[in-house]
Coordinates of C-alpha atoms in Angstrom, one line a residue:
Chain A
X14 CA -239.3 42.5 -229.7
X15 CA -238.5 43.5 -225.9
X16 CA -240.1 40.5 -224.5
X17 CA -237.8 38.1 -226.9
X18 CA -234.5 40.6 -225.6
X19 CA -235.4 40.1 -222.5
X20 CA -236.2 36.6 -223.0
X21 CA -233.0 35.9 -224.6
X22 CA -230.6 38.2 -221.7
X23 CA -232.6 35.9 -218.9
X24 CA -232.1 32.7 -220.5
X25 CA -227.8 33.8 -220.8
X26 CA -228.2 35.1 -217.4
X27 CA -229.2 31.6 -215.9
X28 CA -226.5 30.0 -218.2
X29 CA -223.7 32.1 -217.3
X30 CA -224.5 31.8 -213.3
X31 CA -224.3 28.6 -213.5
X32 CA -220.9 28.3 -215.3
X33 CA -220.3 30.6 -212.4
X34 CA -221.1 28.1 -209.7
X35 CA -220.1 24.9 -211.5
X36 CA -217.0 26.6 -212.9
X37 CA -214.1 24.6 -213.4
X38 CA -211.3 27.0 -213.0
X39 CA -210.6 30.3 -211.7
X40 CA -210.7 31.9 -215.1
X41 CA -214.1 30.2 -216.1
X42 CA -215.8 31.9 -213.3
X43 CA -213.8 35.1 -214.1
X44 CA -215.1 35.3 -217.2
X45 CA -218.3 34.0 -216.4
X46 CA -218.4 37.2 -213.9
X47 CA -217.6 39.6 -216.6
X48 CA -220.3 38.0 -218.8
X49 CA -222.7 38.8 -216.1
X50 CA -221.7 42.2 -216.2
X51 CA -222.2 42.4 -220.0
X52 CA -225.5 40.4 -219.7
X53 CA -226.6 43.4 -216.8
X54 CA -225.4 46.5 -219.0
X55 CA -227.8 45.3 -221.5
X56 CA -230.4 45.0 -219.1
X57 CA -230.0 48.5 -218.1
X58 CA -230.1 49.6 -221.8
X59 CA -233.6 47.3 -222.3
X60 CA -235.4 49.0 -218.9
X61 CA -234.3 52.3 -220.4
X62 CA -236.2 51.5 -223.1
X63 CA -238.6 50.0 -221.8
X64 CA -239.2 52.7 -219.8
X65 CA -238.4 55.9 -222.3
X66 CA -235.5 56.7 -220.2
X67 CA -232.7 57.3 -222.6
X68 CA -230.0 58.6 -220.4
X69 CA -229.8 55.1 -219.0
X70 CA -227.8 54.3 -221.5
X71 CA -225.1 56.6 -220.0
X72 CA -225.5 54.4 -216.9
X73 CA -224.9 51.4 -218.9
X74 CA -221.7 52.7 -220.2
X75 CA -219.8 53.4 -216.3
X76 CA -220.9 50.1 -215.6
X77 CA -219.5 48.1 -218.6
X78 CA -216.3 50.0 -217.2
X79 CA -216.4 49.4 -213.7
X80 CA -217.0 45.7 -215.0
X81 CA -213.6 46.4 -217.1
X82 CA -211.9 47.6 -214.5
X83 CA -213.0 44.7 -211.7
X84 CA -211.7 42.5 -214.5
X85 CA -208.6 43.6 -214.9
X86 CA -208.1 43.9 -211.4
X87 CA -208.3 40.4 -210.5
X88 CA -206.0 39.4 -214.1
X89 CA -203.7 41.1 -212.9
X90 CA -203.5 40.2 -209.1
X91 CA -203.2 36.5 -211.1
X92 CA -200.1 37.5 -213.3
X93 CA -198.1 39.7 -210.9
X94 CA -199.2 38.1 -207.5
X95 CA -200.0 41.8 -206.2
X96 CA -202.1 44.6 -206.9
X97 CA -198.9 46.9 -206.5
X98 CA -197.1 49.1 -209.0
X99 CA -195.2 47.5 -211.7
X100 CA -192.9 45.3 -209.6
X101 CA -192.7 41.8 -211.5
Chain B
X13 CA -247.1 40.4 -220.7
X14 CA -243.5 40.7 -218.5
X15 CA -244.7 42.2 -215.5
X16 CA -242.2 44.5 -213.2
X17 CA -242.4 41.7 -210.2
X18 CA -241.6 39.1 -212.8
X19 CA -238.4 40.7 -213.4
X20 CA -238.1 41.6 -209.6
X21 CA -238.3 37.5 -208.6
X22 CA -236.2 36.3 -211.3
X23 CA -233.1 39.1 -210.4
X24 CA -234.0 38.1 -206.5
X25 CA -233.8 34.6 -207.4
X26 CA -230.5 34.6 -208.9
X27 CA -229.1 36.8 -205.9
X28 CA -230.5 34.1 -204.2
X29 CA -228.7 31.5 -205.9
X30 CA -225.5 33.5 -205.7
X31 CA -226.1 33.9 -201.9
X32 CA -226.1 30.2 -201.8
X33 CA -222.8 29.6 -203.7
X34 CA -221.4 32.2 -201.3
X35 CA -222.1 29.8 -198.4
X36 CA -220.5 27.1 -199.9
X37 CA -217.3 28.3 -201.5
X38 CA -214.4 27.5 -199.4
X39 CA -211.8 29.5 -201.7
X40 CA -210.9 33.1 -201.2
X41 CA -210.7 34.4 -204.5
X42 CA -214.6 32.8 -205.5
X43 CA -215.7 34.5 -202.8
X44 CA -214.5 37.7 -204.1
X45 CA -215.9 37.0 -207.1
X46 CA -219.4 35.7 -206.4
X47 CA -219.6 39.0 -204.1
X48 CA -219.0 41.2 -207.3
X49 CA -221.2 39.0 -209.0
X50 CA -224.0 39.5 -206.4
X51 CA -223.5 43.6 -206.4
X52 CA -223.8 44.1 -210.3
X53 CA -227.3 41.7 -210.0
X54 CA -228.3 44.3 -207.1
X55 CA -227.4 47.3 -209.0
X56 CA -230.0 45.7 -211.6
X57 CA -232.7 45.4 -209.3
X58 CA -232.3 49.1 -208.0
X59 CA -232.1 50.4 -211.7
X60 CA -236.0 48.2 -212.1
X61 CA -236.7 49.8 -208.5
X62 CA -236.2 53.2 -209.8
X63 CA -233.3 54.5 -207.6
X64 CA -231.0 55.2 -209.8
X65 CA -228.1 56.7 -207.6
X66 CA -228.0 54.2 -205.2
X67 CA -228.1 51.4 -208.3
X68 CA -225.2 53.5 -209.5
X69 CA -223.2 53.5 -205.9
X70 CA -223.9 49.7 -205.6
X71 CA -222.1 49.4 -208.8
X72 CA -219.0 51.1 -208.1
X73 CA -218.7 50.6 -204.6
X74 CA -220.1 47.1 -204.6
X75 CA -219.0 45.7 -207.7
X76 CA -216.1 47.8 -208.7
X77 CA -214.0 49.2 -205.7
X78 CA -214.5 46.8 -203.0
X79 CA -214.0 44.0 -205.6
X80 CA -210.2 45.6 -206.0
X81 CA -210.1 46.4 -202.2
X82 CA -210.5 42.8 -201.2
X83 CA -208.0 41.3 -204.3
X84 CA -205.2 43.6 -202.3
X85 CA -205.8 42.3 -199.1
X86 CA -206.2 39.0 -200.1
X87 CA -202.6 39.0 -201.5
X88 CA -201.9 38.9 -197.9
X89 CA -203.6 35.7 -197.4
X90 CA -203.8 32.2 -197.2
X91 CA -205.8 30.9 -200.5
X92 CA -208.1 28.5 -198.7
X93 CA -210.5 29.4 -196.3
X94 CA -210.0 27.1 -192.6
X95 CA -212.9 24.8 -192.2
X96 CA -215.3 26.2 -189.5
X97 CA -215.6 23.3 -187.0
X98 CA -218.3 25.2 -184.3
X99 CA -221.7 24.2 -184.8
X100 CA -223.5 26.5 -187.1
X101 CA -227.0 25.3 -185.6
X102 CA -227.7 28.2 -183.7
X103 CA -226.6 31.1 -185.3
X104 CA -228.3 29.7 -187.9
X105 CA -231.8 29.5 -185.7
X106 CA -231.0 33.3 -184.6
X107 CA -230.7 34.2 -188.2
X108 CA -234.0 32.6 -189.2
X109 CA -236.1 34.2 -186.4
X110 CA -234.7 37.4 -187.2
X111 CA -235.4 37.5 -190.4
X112 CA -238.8 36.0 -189.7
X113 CA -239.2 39.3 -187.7
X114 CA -238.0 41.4 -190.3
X115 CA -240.5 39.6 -192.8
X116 CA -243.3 40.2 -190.1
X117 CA -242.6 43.7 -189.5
X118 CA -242.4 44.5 -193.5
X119 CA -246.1 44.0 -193.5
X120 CA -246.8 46.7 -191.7
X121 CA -244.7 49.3 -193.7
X122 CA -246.7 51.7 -196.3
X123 CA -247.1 50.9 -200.0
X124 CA -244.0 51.8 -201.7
X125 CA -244.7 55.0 -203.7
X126 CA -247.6 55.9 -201.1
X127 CA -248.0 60.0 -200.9
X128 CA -249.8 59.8 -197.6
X129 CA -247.0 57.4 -196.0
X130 CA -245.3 59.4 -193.3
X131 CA -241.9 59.4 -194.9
X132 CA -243.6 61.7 -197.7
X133 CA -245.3 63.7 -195.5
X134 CA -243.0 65.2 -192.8
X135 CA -240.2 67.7 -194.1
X136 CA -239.8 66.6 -197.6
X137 CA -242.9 68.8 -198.8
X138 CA -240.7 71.6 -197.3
X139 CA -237.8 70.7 -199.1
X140 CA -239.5 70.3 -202.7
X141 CA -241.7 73.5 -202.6
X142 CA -238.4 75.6 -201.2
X143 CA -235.3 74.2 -202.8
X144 CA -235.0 76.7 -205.9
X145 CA -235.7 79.8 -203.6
X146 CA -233.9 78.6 -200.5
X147 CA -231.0 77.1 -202.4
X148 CA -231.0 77.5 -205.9
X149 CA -230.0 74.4 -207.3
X150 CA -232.2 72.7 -209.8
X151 CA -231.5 69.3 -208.7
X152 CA -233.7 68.6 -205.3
X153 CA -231.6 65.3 -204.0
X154 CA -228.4 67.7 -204.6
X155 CA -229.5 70.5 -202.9
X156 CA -230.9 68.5 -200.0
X157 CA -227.6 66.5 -199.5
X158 CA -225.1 69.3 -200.1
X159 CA -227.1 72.2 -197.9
X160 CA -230.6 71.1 -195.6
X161 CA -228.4 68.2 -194.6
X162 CA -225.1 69.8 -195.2
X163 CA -223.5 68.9 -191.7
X164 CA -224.5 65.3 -192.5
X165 CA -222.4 64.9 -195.3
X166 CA -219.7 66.8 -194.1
X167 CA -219.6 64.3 -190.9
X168 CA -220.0 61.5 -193.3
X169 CA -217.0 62.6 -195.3
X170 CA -215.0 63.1 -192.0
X171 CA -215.8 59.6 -190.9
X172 CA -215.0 58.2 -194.7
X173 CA -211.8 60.1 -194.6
X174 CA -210.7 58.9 -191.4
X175 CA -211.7 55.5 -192.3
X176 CA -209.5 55.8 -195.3
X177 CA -206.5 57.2 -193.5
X178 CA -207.0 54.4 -190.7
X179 CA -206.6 51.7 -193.9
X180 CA -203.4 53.5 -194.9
X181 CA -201.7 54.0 -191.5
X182 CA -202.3 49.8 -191.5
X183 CA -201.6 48.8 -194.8
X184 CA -198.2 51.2 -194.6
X185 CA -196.3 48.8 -191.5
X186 CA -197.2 45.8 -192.6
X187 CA -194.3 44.3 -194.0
X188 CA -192.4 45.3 -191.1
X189 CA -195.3 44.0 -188.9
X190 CA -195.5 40.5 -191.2
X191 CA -191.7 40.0 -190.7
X192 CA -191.5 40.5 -186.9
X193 CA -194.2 38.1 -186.8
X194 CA -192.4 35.3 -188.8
X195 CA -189.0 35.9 -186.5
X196 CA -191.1 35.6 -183.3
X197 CA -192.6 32.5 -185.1
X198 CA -189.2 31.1 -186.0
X199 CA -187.8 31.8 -182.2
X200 CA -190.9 29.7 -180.9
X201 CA -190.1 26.8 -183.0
X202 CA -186.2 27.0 -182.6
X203 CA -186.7 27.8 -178.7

């Protein structure tokens, strides 16, 4: 069962990297980076349990936000043209 | 069976690959992106290399803060990257043999995990058998940051803090500073 998760989050891995470096757009590489991100918090969760370490799974959590938050970050640096306040 | 350098290769590998892309991308905004990308793969491979706190600074430093540091200055700049037209040859040669060195040298380090490699065996025995009387925090890596190397953080956070006030004092003038620029750069051409 772990060997076929991790089986499965390496074979995504290597799909979503290259949609990363062949990427069309902008936006298919941004998402493709935030897919990473998922692909990665999961891989945190499997190593915790691979390795009977439960609390990774609060690890897991800050980093499916920091992922969030990088996200939104560059979104929004496309919509408003800056990274400042609410100015439109 | 998976082993733990299995997993090890293929996360190196795909930093690898990422490293690559890197070289290649001539737009400012993929680089920003492939750098995040490269960061959140590293805070992987600390997690499988069992340091969890630095995995965990990777990630928000790396992949989350610096990732939004480098968006707001890039708002400043041109999107393309100039071509480089310098031959790369031997920067590239100096790179090589330096990391040819560093390769070499790795050999001789001790086996990671080792209890009689020197690293384990100066002070640290010290700081394991007296943190709870000496201290009294149950945490050994807190209490040897925030009190037997107390003076390091507290410089650390000085040069952080200036650092950060530094940024500001920049950032603050810079409209100011961007608009004198483009007179001066209107009198050249009208002059």
């Amino acid at each position: 069962m772990f060997l076929a998760a991790l089986t499965a989050c390496a074979v995504s891995a290597l799909l979503v990297l290259a949609r990363i470096i062949l990427g069309k757009t902008t936006f298919d590489r941004v998402l493709a980076v935030n897919s990473l991100g998922t692909i990665i918090v999961i891989g945190i969760a499997l190593h915790g349990f691979y390795a009977n370490r439960p609390e990774f799974l609060d690890i897991a959590i800050v980093y499916a936000l920091i992922n969030f938050i990088g996200t939104v970050a560059i979104l929004k640096l496309f919509s408003t043209g800056s990274l400042k306040g609410n100015n439109k | 069976m998976i082993s733990e350098l299995m997993i090890n290769a293929f996360l190196v590998s795909i930093m690898l690959a990422i490293g690559i892309a890197l070289l290649k991308s001539r737009s400012v905004i993929y680089t920003v992106l492939l750098t995040s990308a490269y960061s959140l793969v590293a805070a992987l491979m600390f997690i499988t290399l069992d340091a969890v706190d630095v995995a965990f600074t990777e990630a928000s430093v790396g992949a989350g803060i610096s990732t939004v540091l480098f968006l707001a200055a890039m708002a400043f700049l041109p999107k393309k990257e100039e071509q480089t037209v310098n031959n790369q040859a031997f920067p590239a040669v100096i790179c090589l043999v330096l990391g040819g060195v560093l390769i070499w040298c790795s050999y001789d380090l001790p086996e990671i995990g080792l209890a009689t490699s020197p690293i384990h065996q100066h002070i640290v025995p010290e700081y394991i058998l007296g943190s709870r009387d000496d201290i009294g925090i149950p945490n050994i890596v807190t209490s040897v940051l925030a009190s037997y190397r107390g003076y390091d953080t507290f410089g650390e956070t000085i040069v952080v803090f200036t650092a950060g006030i530094a940024v500001l004092a920049i950032l603050k003038n810079n409209k100011k500073t961007l608009n004198k620029i483009k007179s001066q750069k209107k009198v050249v051409k009208n002059g």
